[in-house]
Coordinates of N, CA and C in Angstrom, one line a residue:
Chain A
X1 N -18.1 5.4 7.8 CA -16.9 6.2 7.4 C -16.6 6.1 5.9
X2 N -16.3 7.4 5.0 CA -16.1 7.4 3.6 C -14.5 6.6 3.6
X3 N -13.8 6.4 4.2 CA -12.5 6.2 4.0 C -11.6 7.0 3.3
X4 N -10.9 6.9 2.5 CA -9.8 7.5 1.9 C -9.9 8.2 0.6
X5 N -10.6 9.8 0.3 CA -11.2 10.3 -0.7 C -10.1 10.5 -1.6
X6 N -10.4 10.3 -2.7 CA -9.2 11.0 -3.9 C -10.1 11.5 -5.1
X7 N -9.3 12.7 -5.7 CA -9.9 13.1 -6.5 C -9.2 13.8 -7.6
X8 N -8.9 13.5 -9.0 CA -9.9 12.8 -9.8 C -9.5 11.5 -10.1
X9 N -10.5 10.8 -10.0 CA -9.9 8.8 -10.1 C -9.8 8.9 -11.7
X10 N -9.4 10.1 -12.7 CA -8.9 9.9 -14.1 C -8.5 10.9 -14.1
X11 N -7.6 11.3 -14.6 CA -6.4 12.6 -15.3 C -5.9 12.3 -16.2
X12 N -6.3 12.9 -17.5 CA -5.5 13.1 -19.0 C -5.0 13.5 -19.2
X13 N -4.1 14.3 -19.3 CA -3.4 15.6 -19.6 C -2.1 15.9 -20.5
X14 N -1.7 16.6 -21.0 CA -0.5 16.8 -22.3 C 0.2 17.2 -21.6
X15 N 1.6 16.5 -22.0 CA 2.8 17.1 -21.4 C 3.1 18.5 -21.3
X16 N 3.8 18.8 -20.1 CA 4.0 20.0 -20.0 C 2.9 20.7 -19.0
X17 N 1.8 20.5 -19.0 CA 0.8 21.0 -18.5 C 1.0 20.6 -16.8
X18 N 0.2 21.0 -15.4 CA 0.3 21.0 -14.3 C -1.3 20.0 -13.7
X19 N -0.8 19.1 -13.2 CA -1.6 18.5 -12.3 C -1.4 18.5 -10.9
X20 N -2.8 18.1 -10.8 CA -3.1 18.6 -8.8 C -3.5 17.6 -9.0
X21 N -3.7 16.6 -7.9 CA -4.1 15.1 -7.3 C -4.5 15.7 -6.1
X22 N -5.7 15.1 -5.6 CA -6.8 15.6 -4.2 C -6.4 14.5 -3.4
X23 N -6.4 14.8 -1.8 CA -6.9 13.5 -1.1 C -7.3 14.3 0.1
X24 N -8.9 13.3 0.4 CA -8.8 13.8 1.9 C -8.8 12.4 2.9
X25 N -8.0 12.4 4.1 CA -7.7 11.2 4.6 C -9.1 11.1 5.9
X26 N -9.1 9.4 6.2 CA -9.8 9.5 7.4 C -10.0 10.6 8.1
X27 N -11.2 11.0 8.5 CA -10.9 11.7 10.0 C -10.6 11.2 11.1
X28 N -9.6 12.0 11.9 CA -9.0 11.3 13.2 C -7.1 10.9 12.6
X29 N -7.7 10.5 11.6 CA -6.2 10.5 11.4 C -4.9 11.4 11.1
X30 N -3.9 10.9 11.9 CA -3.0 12.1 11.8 C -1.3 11.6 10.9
X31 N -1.6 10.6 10.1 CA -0.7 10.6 9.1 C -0.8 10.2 7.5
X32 N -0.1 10.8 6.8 CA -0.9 10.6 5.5 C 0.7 10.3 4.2
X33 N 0.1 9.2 3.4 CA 1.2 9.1 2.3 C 0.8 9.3 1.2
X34 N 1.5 9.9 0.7 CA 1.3 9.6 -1.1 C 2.1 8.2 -1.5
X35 N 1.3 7.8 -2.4 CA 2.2 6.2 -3.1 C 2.2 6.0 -4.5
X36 N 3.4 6.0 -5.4 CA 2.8 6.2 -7.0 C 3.0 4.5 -7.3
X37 N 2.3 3.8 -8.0 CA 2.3 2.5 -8.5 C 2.0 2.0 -10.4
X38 N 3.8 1.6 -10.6 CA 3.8 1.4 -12.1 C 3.9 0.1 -12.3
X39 N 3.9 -0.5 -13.6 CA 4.2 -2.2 -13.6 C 5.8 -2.0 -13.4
X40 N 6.3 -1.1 -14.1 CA 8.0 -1.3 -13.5 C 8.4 -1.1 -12.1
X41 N 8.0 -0.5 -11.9 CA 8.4 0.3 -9.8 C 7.6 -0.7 -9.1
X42 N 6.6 -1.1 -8.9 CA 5.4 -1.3 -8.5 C 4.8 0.0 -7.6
X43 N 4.7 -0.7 -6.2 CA 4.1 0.9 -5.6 C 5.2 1.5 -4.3
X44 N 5.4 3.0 -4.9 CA 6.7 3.5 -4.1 C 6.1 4.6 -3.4
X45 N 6.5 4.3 -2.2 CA 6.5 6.1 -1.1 C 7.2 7.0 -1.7
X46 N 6.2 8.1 -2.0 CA 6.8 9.6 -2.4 C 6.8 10.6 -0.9
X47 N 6.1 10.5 -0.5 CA 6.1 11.2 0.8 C 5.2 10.4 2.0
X48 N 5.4 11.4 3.2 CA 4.9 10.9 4.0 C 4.5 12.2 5.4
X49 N 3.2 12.4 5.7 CA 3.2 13.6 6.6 C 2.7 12.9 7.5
X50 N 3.2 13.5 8.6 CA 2.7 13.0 10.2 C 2.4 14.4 11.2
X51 N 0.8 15.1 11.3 CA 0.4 16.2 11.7 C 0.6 17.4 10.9
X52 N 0.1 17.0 9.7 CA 0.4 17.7 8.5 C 1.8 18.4 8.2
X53 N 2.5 17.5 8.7 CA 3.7 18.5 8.8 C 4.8 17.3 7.6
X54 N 5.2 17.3 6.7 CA 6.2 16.4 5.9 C 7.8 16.0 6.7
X55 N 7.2 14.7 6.7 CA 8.3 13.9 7.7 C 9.4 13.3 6.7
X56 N 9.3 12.5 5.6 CA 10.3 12.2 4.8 C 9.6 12.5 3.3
X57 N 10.1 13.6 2.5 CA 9.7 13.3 1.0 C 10.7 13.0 -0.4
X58 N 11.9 11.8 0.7 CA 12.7 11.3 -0.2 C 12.4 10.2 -1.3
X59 N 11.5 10.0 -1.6 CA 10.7 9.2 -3.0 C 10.2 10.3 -3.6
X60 N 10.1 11.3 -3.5 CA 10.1 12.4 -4.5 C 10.6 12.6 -5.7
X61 N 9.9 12.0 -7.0 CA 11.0 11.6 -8.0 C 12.3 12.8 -8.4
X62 N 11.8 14.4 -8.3 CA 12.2 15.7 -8.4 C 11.5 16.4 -8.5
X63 N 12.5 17.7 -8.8 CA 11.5 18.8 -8.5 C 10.0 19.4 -8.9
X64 N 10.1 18.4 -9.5 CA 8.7 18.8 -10.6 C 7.7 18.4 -9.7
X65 N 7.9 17.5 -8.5 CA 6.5 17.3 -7.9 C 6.6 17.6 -6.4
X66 N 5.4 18.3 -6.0 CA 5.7 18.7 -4.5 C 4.6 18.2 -4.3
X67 N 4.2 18.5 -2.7 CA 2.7 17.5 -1.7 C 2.7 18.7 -0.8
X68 N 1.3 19.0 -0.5 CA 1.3 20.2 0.6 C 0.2 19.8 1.5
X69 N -0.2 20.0 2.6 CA -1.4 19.4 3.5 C -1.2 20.7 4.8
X70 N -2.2 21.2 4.1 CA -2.8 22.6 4.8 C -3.6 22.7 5.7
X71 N -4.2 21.6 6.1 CA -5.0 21.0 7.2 C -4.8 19.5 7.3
X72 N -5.4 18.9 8.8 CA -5.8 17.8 8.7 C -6.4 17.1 7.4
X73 N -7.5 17.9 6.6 CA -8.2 16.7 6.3 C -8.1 16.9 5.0
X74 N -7.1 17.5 4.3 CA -7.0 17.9 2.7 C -5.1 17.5 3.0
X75 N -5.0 17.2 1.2 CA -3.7 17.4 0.8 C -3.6 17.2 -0.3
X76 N -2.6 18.0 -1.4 CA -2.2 17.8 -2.7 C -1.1 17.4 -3.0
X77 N -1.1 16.9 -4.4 CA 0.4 16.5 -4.9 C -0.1 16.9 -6.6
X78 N 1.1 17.8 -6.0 CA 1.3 18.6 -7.8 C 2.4 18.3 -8.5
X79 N 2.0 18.1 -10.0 CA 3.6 17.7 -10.8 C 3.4 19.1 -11.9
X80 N 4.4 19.3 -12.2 CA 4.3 20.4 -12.8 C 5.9 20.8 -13.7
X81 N 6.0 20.9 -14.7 CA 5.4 20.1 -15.5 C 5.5 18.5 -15.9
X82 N 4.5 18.0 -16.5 CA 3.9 16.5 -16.5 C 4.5 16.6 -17.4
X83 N 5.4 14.8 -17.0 CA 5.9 14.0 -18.3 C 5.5 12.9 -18.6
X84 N 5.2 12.0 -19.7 CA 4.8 10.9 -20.0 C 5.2 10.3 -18.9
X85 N 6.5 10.0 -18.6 CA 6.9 9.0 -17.4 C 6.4 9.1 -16.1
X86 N 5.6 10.2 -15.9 CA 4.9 10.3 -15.1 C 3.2 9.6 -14.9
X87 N 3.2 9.1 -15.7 CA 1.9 8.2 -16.2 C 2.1 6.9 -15.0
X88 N 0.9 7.4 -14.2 CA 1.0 5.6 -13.2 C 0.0 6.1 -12.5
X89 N -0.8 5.3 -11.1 CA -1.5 5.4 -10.4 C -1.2 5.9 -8.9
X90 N -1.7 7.1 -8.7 CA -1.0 7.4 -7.1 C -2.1 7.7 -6.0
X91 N -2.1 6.5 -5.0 CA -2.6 6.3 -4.1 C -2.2 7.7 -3.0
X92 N -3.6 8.0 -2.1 CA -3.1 8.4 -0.9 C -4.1 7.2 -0.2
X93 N -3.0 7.6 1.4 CA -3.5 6.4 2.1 C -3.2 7.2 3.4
X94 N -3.7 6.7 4.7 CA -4.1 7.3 5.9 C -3.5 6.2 7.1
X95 N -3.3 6.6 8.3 CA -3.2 5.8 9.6 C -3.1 6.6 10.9
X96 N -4.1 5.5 11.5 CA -4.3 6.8 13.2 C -3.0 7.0 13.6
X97 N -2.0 6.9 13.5 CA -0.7 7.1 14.2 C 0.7 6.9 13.0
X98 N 1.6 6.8 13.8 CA 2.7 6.1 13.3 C 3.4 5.1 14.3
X99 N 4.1 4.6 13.3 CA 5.0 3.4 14.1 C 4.5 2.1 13.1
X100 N 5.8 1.0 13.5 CA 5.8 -0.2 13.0 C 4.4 -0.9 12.7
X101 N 3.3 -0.8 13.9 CA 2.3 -1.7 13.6 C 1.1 -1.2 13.2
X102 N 1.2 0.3 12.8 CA -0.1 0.8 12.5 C -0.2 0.6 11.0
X103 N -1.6 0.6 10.9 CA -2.6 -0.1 9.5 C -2.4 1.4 8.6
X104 N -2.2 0.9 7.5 CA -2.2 2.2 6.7 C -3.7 2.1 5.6
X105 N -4.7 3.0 5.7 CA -6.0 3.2 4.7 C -5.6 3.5 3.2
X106 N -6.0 2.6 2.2 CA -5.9 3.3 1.2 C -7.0 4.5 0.3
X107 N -6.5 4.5 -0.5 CA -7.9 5.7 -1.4 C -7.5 4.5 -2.3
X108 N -9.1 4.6 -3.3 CA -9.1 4.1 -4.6 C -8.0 4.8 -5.5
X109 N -6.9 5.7 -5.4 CA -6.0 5.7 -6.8 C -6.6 6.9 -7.6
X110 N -5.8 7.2 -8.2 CA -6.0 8.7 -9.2 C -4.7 8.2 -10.6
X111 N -6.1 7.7 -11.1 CA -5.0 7.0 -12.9 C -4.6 8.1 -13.6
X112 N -3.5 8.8 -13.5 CA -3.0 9.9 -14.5 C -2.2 9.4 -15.5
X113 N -2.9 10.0 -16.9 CA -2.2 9.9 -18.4 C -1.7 10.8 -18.6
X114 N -0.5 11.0 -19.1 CA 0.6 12.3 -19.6 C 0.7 11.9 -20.9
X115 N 0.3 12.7 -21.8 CA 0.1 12.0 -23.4 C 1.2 13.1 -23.6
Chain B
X1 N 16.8 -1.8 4.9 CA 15.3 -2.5 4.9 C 15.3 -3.9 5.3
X2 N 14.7 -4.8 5.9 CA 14.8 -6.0 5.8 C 14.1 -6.3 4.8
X3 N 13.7 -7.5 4.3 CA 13.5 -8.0 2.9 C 12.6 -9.3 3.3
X4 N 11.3 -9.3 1.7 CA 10.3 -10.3 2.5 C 10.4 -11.2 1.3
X5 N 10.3 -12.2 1.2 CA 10.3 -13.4 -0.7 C 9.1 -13.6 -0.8
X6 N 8.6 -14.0 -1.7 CA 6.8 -14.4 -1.7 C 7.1 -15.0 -3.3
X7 N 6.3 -16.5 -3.6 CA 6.3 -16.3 -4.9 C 5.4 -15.9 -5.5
X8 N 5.9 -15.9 -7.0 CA 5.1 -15.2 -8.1 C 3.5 -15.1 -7.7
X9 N 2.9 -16.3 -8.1 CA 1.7 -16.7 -8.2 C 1.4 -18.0 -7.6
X10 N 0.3 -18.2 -7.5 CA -0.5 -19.4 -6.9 C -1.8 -19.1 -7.1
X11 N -2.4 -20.4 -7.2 CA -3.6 -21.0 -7.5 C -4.6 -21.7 -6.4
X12 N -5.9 -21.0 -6.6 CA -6.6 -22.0 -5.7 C -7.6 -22.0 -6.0
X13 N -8.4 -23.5 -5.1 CA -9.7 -23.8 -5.8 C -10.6 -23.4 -5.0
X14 N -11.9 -22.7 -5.6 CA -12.8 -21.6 -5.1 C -13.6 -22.5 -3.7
X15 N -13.2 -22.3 -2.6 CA -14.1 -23.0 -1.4 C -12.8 -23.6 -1.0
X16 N -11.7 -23.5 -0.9 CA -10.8 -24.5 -0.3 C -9.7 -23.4 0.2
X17 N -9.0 -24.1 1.2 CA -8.0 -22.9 1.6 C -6.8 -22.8 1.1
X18 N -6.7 -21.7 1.2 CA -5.0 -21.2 0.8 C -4.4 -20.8 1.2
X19 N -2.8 -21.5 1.5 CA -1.9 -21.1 2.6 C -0.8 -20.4 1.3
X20 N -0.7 -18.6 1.6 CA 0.5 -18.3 1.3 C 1.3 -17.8 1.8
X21 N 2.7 -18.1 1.6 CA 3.9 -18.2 2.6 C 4.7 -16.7 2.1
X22 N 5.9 -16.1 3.4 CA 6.0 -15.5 3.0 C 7.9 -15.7 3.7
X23 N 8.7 -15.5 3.4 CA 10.0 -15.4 4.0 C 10.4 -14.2 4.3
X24 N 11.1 -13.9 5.6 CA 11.7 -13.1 6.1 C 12.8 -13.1 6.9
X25 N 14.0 -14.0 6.5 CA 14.8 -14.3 7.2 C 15.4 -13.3 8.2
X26 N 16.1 -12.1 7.5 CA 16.5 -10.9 8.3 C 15.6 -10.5 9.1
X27 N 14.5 -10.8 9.6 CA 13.4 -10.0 10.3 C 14.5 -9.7 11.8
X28 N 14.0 -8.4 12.5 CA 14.3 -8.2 13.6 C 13.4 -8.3 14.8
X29 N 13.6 -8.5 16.2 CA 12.5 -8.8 17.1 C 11.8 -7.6 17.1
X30 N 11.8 -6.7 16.3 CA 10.9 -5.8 16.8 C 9.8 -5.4 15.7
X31 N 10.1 -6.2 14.9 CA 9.6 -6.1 13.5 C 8.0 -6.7 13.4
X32 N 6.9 -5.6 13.0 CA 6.0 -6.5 12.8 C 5.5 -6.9 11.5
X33 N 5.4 -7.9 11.2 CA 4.4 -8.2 10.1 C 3.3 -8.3 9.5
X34 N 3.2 -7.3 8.6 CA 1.8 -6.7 7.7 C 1.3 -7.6 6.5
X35 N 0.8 -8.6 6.4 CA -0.3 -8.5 5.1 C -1.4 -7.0 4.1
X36 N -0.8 -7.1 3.2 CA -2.1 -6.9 2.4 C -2.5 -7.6 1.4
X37 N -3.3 -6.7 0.6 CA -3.7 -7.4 -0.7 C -4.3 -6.1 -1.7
X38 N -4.3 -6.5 -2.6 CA -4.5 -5.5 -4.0 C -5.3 -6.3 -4.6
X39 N -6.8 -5.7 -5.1 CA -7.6 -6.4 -5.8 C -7.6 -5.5 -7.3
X40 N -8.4 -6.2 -8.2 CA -7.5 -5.4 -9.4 C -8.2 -4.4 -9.4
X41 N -7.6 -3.1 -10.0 CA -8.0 -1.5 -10.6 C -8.6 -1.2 -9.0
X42 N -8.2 -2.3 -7.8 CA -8.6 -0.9 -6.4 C -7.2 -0.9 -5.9
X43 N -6.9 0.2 -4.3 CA -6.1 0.3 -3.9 C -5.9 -0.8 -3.2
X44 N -4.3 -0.6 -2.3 CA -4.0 -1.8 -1.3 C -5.0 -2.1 -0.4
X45 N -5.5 -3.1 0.7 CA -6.1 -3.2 1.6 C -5.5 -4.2 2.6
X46 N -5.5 -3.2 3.8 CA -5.2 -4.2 5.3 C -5.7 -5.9 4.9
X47 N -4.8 -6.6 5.4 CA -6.0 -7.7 6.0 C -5.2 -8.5 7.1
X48 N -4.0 -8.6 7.6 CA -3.9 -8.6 9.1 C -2.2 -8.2 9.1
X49 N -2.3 -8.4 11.0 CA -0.6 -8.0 11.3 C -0.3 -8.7 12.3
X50 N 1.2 -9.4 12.6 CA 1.2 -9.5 13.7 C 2.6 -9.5 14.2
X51 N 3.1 -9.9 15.2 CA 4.3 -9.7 15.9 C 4.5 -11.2 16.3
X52 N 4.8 -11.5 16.8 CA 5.0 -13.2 17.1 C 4.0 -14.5 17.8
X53 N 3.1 -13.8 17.9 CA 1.6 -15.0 18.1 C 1.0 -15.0 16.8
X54 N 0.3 -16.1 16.4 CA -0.6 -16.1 15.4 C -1.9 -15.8 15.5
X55 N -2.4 -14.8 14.8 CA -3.6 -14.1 14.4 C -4.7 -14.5 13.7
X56 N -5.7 -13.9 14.2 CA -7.3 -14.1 13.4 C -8.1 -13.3 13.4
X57 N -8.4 -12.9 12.3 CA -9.6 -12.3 12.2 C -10.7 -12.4 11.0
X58 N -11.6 -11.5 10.8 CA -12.1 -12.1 9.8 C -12.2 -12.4 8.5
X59 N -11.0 -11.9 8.2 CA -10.7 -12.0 6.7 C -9.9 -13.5 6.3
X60 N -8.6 -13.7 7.6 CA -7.6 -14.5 7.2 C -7.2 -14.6 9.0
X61 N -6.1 -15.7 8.7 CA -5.2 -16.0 9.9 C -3.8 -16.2 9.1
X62 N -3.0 -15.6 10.6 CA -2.0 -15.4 10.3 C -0.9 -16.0 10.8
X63 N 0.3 -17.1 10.4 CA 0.3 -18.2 10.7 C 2.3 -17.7 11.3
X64 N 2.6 -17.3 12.6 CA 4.3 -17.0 12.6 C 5.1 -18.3 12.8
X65 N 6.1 -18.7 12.2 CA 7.3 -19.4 12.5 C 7.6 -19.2 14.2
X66 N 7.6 -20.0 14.8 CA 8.4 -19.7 15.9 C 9.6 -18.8 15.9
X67 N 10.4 -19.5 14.6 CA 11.8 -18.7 14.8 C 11.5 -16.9 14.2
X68 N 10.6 -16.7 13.4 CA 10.1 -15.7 13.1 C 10.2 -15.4 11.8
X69 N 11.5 -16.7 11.3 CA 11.0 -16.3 9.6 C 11.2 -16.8 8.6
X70 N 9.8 -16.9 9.0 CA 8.5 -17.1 7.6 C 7.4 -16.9 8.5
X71 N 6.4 -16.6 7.7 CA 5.0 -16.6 7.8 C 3.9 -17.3 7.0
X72 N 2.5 -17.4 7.3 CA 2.2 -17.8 5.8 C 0.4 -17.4 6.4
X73 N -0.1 -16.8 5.5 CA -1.1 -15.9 5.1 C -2.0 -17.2 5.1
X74 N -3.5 -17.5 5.8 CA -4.0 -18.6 5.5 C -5.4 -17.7 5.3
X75 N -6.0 -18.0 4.0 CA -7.6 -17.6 3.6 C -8.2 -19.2 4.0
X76 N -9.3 -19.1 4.8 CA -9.9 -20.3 5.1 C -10.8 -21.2 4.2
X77 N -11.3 -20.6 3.5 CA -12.2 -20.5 2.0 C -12.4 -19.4 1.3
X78 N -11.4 -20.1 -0.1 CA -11.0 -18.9 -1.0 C -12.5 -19.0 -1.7
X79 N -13.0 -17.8 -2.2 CA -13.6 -16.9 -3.2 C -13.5 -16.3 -4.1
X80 N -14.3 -16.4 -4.9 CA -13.3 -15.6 -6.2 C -12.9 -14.1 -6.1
X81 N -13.7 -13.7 -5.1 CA -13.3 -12.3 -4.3 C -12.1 -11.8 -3.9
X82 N -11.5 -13.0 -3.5 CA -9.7 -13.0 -2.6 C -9.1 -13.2 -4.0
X83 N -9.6 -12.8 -5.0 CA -8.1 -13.2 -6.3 C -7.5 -11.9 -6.3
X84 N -6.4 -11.3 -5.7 CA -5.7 -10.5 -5.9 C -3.9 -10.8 -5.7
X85 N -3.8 -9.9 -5.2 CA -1.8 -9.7 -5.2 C -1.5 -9.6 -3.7
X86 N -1.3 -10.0 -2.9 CA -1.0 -10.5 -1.6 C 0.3 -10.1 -1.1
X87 N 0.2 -9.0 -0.6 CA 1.8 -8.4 0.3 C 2.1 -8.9 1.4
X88 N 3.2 -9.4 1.3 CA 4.1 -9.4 2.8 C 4.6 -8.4 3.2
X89 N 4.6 -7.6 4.3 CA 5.8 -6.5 4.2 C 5.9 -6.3 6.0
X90 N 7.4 -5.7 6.1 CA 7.4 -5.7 7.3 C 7.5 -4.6 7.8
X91 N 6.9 -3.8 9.3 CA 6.7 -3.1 10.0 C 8.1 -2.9 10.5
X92 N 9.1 -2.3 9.8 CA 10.6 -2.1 11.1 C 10.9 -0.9 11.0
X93 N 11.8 -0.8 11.8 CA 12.5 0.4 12.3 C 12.0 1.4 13.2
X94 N 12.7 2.3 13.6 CA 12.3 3.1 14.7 C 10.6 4.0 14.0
X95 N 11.3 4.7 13.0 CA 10.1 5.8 12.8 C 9.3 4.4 11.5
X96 N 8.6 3.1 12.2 CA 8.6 2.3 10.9 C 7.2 2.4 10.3
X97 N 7.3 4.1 10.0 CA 5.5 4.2 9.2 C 5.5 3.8 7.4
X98 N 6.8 3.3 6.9 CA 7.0 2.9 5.8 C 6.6 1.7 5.5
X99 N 5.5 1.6 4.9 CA 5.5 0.1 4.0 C 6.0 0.4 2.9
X100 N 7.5 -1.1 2.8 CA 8.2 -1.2 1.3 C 7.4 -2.3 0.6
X101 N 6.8 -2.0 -0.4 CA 6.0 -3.3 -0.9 C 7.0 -3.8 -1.7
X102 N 6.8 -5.1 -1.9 CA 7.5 -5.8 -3.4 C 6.9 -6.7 -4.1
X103 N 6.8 -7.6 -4.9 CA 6.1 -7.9 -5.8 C 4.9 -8.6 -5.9
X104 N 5.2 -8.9 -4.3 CA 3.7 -9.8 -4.0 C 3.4 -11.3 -4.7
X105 N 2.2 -11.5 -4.0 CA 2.3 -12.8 -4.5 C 0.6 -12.6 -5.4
X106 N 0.2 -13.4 -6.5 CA -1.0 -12.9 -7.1 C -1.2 -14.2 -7.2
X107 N -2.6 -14.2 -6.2 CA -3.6 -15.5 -6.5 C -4.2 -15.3 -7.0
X108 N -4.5 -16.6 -7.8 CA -5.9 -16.8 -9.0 C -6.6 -17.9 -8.3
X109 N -8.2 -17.7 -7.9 CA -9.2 -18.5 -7.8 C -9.9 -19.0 -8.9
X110 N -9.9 -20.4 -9.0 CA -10.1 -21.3 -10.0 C -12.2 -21.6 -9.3
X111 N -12.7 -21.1 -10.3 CA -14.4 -21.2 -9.8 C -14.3 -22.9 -9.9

């Protein structure tokens, strides 16, 4: 199993400009999170889909960032436009189900710079 | 949320075990308890869970309070491999697909 793809594990980009962040989760699995992780915040839930459908995306810092999952096995998270403070590392991460005891997959991270 | 303590940091010596502890006073009976760990520049990673018996597998064992709260994360022989940031976090509530992480605990293995 590849586990938890992300894509691109670097993003540079000047403020103002629009980023897309890739993920494709396990297959089989039917729930998926985005997670952004800073030394101030550490790592926070932005959203969360369960059957590609968006179940809570109240860690959504505003409007500048949305998440769409158009199938099972793809999803994006776009900021648009990109601010320096937006500079941190955002995991997607995967689990066969939901509920209290299910294991959540991570992805290696997508390091975005907003210069 | 219920709420997990862990400290800062700890230390251990490479080949010996490490017991790290974790508090959860508020826990609820329905609540389970997740380990991870964060090694550096990768993402989080499982490494066990349990609900009120103590666990094993092959990474770590997982050690419950009877009363349920505290726990304490046991690596049986640390490696320099296990030096990362070590989550406690708990599995609660109805829809409880949220892990709240918090600051973790960050071991350093001493070669």
């Amino acid at each position: 199993d590849a586990g938890v793809i992300q894509s691109p594990r670097h993003e540079v980009t000047e403020m103002g400009q629009e980023v897309t962040l890739r993920c494709k989760p396990i297959s089989g699995h039917n729930s998926l999170f985005w997670y952004r992780q800073t030394m101030m915040r550490g790592l926070e839930l932005l959203i969360y889909f369960n059957n590609n459908v968006p179940i809570d995306d109240s860690g959504m810092p505003e409007d500048r960032f949305s998440a769409k999952m158009p199938n099972a096995s793809f999803s994006t998270l776009k900021i648009q436009p990109s601010e320096p403070r937006d500079s941190a590392v955002y995991f997607c991460a995967s689990s066969p189900g939901q509920g209290r005891r299910e294991t959540q997959y991570f992805g290696p991270g997508t390091r975005l710079l907003v210069l | 949320d219920a709420k997990t303590t862990q400290p800062n940091s700890m230390e251990s010596n490479e080949e010996e075990p490490v017991h790290l502890p974790c508090n959860h006073s508020t826990i609820s009976g329905t609540d389970y308890i997740h380990w991870y760990r964060q090694l550096p520049s990768q993402g989080p990673e499982y490494v066990i869970h349990g609900l009120t018996s103590n666990v094993n597998n092959r990474m770590a064992s997982l050690a419950i309070a009877e009363d349920r709260k505290s726990s304490t994360l046991i690596l049986h022989r640390a490696t320099l491999r296990d030096a990362a940031v070590y989550y406690c976090i708990l599995g609660s509530g109805a829809g409880s697909y949220q892990l709240t992480f918090g600051k973790g605990t960050k071991l350093s293995v001493i070669p």
